Amino acid sequence: MGISSNNIEVSLGSSFEYLDLLQSLTDSITSMMGFDTDTAYWIGMSVRESVINAMSHGNKLDISKKVDIRYEVSESQLAIQVDDQGNGFDPQSIADPLDPQNLLKPSGRGIFYMRSFMDEVLMCKRPEGGMQLRMMKRLAQK
Amino acid sequence: MNIKTRTVNDVIILDVSGKITLGEGTQALRGEIRKLLDEGQKKLLLNMGEVSYVDSSGIGELVSAFTTTSNKGGSLKLLNLTKKLQELLSITKLLTVFDVHEDETKALASF
């Protein structure tokens, strides 16, 4: 883990055993920034969902492939970037979980939840390979 | 995650506590539901009041439990949703799928 100015960076092998550790880190950051309890909960869940996707769909749970997570902390917002080393995918190809024919599918809701709980979610293929997801949550004005 | 089962009349109530998340939590729930269905149980009520955390995999497992039970001619209903779980089900339109109750006696009577 490295801290440079207001960025906190973590690089994890693709194993779900790190998820609780990451959850603790996210909870600490959102608490330090002053997010309310509910918002912090949803940010934590969004980070968890994004990293699960990166490890499983991106890196195919290859422990040697890294997921890099960067928290960008500012006074007004928290931005989180999640990079994997997989083959990438077309974000347009993601099925709508609200479509009646997808409603009873057991998977496919993670990105929908991220988009619901965060203010912005962007995904793109990285030029060097892999997928990059960036999401952002603004702090409520006090 | 921990699951305790009790029987009231012909309804099996599963008192679920802890996390329903990717891995251990979802597998434990899946295993318990399959065991009950294999035993011929048809009326399942999941008491979610003590569930502390659910992720999208946990939501998927609830959907699977619902469809598996329905496909075997049974009925699976939910009791005592936490505020967070209710929101996760609501925004994915799954509250239109599940029969959800806040009162155990009324839930039992609905089977």
Coordinates of C-alpha atoms in Angstrom, one line a residue:
Chain A
M1 CA 0.0 0.0 0.0
G2 CA 1.3 3.4 -0.8
I3 CA 0.2 6.9 0.1
S4 CA 1.1 9.9 -2.1
S5 CA -0.5 13.2 -1.3
N6 CA -4.2 12.4 -1.1
N7 CA -4.0 9.1 -3.0
I8 CA -4.0 5.7 -1.4
E9 CA -3.0 2.8 -3.6
V10 CA -3.4 -0.9 -3.0
S11 CA -2.3 -3.8 -5.3
L12 CA -3.9 -7.1 -4.7
G13 CA -3.5 -10.6 -6.1
S14 CA -6.8 -12.0 -7.5
S15 CA -8.1 -13.7 -4.4
F16 CA -11.4 -13.1 -2.6
E17 CA -9.6 -13.5 0.7
Y18 CA -8.5 -9.9 0.4
L19 CA -12.0 -8.5 0.2
D20 CA -12.5 -8.1 4.0
L21 CA -9.2 -6.3 4.2
L22 CA -10.2 -4.0 1.4
Q23 CA -13.6 -3.4 3.1
S24 CA -11.8 -2.3 6.3
L25 CA -9.6 0.2 4.3
T26 CA -12.6 1.6 2.4
D27 CA -14.6 2.0 5.7
S28 CA -11.6 3.8 7.2
I29 CA -11.3 6.2 4.3
T30 CA -15.0 7.0 4.1
S31 CA -15.2 7.5 7.9
M32 CA -12.1 9.8 7.8
M33 CA -13.7 11.9 5.0
G34 CA -17.0 12.3 6.9
F35 CA -19.4 10.4 4.7
D36 CA -22.6 9.5 6.6
T37 CA -23.1 5.8 7.6
D38 CA -25.5 4.9 4.8
T39 CA -23.4 6.5 2.1
A40 CA -20.2 4.9 3.5
Y41 CA -22.0 1.5 3.4
W42 CA -22.9 1.8 -0.3
I43 CA -19.4 3.1 -1.2
G44 CA -18.0 0.0 0.5
M45 CA -20.3 -2.3 -1.3
S46 CA -19.5 -0.6 -4.7
V47 CA -15.8 -1.0 -4.1
R48 CA -16.3 -4.7 -3.2
E49 CA -18.5 -5.3 -6.3
S50 CA -15.9 -3.6 -8.6
V51 CA -13.0 -5.6 -7.2
I52 CA -14.9 -8.9 -7.3
N53 CA -15.6 -8.2 -11.0
A54 CA -12.0 -7.3 -11.7
M55 CA -10.7 -10.5 -9.9
S56 CA -13.3 -12.9 -11.4
H57 CA -14.4 -11.6 -14.8
G58 CA -11.2 -9.7 -15.5
N59 CA -8.3 -11.7 -14.1
K60 CA -10.2 -15.0 -14.0
L61 CA -9.1 -15.5 -10.4
D62 CA -5.4 -15.9 -11.5
I63 CA -3.7 -15.1 -8.3
S64 CA -0.6 -13.8 -10.2
K65 CA -2.7 -11.1 -11.9
K66 CA -3.1 -7.9 -9.9
V67 CA -6.0 -5.7 -9.2
D68 CA -4.8 -2.2 -8.5
I69 CA -7.1 0.0 -6.5
R70 CA -6.5 3.7 -6.1
Y71 CA -8.5 6.0 -3.7
E72 CA -8.3 9.7 -4.7
V73 CA -9.3 11.7 -1.6
S74 CA -10.3 15.3 -1.8
E75 CA -12.3 17.7 0.3
S76 CA -15.3 17.4 -1.9
Q77 CA -15.3 13.8 -3.2
L78 CA -13.9 10.4 -3.2
A79 CA -12.8 8.8 -6.6
I80 CA -11.9 5.2 -6.8
Q81 CA -10.1 3.6 -9.7
V82 CA -9.9 -0.2 -10.1
D83 CA -7.6 -1.7 -12.8
D84 CA -7.4 -5.3 -13.8
Q85 CA -5.1 -7.3 -16.1
G86 CA -7.8 -9.2 -18.0
N87 CA -8.9 -9.0 -21.6
G88 CA -11.4 -6.2 -21.1
F89 CA -14.9 -6.1 -22.3
D90 CA -17.3 -3.7 -24.1
P91 CA -19.3 -1.8 -21.4
Q92 CA -22.1 -1.5 -23.9
S93 CA -22.5 -5.3 -23.8
I94 CA -23.6 -5.4 -20.1
A95 CA -27.1 -6.8 -19.9
D96 CA -29.8 -4.7 -18.1
P97 CA -30.8 -6.6 -14.9
L98 CA -34.2 -4.8 -14.9
D99 CA -35.1 -6.3 -18.2
P100 CA -37.9 -8.8 -17.5
Q101 CA -36.0 -11.6 -19.1
N102 CA -33.0 -11.0 -16.8
L103 CA -34.9 -10.3 -13.6
L104 CA -34.5 -13.9 -12.3
K105 CA -30.9 -14.4 -13.4
P106 CA -28.6 -15.2 -10.4
S107 CA -25.9 -12.7 -11.6
G108 CA -25.4 -9.4 -13.4
R109 CA -26.4 -6.9 -10.8
G110 CA -23.0 -5.7 -9.5
I111 CA -22.4 -2.9 -12.0
F112 CA -26.0 -1.8 -11.7
Y113 CA -25.6 -1.4 -7.9
M114 CA -22.4 0.6 -8.4
R115 CA -24.2 2.9 -10.8
S116 CA -27.1 3.3 -8.4
F117 CA -25.0 4.2 -5.4
M118 CA -22.2 6.2 -6.8
D119 CA -22.5 9.6 -8.5
E120 CA -20.4 8.5 -11.5
V121 CA -19.2 5.2 -12.9
L122 CA -17.0 5.0 -16.0
M123 CA -15.4 1.9 -17.6
C124 CA -12.9 1.7 -20.4
K125 CA -10.3 -0.7 -21.8
R126 CA -6.8 0.4 -20.8
P127 CA -4.4 0.9 -23.8
E128 CA -1.9 -1.4 -22.0
G129 CA -4.5 -4.1 -21.6
G130 CA -7.1 -4.8 -18.9
M131 CA -10.1 -2.9 -17.8
Q132 CA -10.3 0.3 -15.8
L133 CA -13.3 1.3 -13.8
R134 CA -13.5 4.7 -12.2
M135 CA -16.3 5.7 -9.8
M136 CA -16.9 8.8 -7.8
K137 CA -19.0 9.9 -4.8
R138 CA -19.4 13.6 -3.8
L139 CA -19.5 14.5 -0.1
A140 CA -22.8 16.1 0.9
Q141 CA -22.5 19.9 1.4
K142 CA -22.4 20.7 5.1
Chain B
M1 CA -23.3 -16.8 8.1
N2 CA -25.4 -18.9 10.4
I3 CA -28.7 -20.6 9.6
K4 CA -31.0 -22.1 12.3
T5 CA -34.2 -23.8 11.2
R6 CA -37.4 -24.3 13.0
T7 CA -40.7 -25.7 11.9
V8 CA -44.1 -24.2 12.5
N9 CA -46.9 -26.4 11.2
D10 CA -45.7 -27.4 7.8
V11 CA -43.5 -24.2 7.2
I12 CA -39.8 -24.3 7.7
I13 CA -38.5 -21.0 9.0
L14 CA -34.8 -20.3 8.3
D15 CA -33.4 -17.8 10.8
V16 CA -30.5 -16.4 8.8
S17 CA -27.8 -14.3 10.5
G18 CA -24.5 -12.7 9.4
K19 CA -23.3 -12.0 5.9
I20 CA -24.7 -13.4 2.7
T21 CA -21.8 -12.7 0.4
L22 CA -19.8 -14.3 -2.3
G23 CA -18.3 -17.6 -1.2
E24 CA -19.0 -19.1 2.2
G25 CA -22.3 -17.2 2.8
T26 CA -23.9 -18.0 -0.5
Q27 CA -22.8 -21.6 -0.5
A28 CA -24.2 -22.2 3.0
L29 CA -27.6 -20.8 2.0
R30 CA -27.6 -22.8 -1.2
G31 CA -26.7 -26.0 0.6
E32 CA -29.4 -25.5 3.3
I33 CA -32.2 -24.8 0.7
R34 CA -31.2 -27.8 -1.4
K35 CA -31.2 -30.1 1.7
L36 CA -34.7 -28.9 2.7
L37 CA -36.0 -29.3 -0.9
D38 CA -34.5 -32.8 -1.1
E39 CA -36.2 -33.7 2.1
G40 CA -39.5 -32.8 0.4
Q41 CA -40.1 -29.5 2.2
K42 CA -42.2 -27.1 0.1
K43 CA -42.9 -24.1 2.3
L44 CA -39.8 -22.1 3.2
L45 CA -39.7 -18.7 5.0
L46 CA -36.4 -16.9 5.2
N47 CA -36.2 -14.7 8.3
M48 CA -33.6 -12.0 7.3
G49 CA -33.8 -9.8 10.3
E50 CA -30.3 -10.6 11.6
V51 CA -28.6 -10.5 8.2
S52 CA -25.8 -7.9 8.5
Y53 CA -24.6 -7.6 4.9
V54 CA -25.6 -8.8 1.5
D55 CA -23.8 -8.2 -1.8
S56 CA -24.9 -8.8 -5.3
S57 CA -23.9 -12.5 -5.1
G58 CA -26.1 -12.8 -2.0
I59 CA -29.0 -11.2 -3.9
G60 CA -28.3 -13.7 -6.7
E61 CA -28.4 -16.5 -4.2
L62 CA -31.8 -15.4 -2.9
V63 CA -33.1 -15.3 -6.5
S64 CA -31.7 -18.8 -7.1
A65 CA -33.3 -20.1 -3.9
F66 CA -36.6 -18.6 -5.1
T67 CA -36.5 -20.1 -8.6
T68 CA -35.2 -23.5 -7.4
T69 CA -38.0 -23.7 -4.8
S70 CA -40.6 -22.6 -7.3
N71 CA -39.4 -25.1 -9.9
K72 CA -39.8 -27.9 -7.4
G73 CA -43.4 -26.9 -6.7
G74 CA -42.6 -25.1 -3.5
S75 CA -42.9 -21.6 -2.2
L76 CA -40.1 -19.4 -0.7
K77 CA -41.0 -16.1 1.1
L78 CA -39.0 -13.5 2.9
L79 CA -39.5 -12.1 6.4
N80 CA -38.1 -9.1 8.3
L81 CA -36.0 -7.5 5.6
T82 CA -33.4 -5.0 6.8
K83 CA -33.6 -1.5 5.3
K84 CA -30.5 -2.1 3.2
L85 CA -31.7 -5.5 1.9
Q86 CA -35.0 -3.9 1.1
E87 CA -33.3 -1.2 -0.9
L88 CA -31.1 -3.7 -2.8
L89 CA -34.2 -5.7 -3.8
S90 CA -36.3 -2.7 -4.6
I91 CA -33.9 -1.0 -7.0
T92 CA -33.5 -4.3 -8.9
K93 CA -37.3 -4.7 -9.1
L94 CA -37.1 -7.9 -7.0
L95 CA -39.6 -6.8 -4.5
T96 CA -42.1 -7.4 -7.3
V97 CA -40.9 -11.0 -7.4
F98 CA -40.6 -12.0 -3.7
D99 CA -43.5 -12.3 -1.3
V100 CA -42.2 -10.2 1.6
H101 CA -43.6 -10.0 5.1
E102 CA -42.9 -8.0 8.3
D103 CA -44.9 -10.2 10.7
E104 CA -44.1 -13.8 11.2
T105 CA -47.7 -14.9 12.1
K106 CA -49.0 -13.2 8.9
A107 CA -46.2 -14.7 6.9
L108 CA -47.0 -18.2 8.1
A109 CA -50.7 -17.7 7.4
S110 CA -49.9 -16.6 3.8
F111 CA -48.7 -20.1 2.7

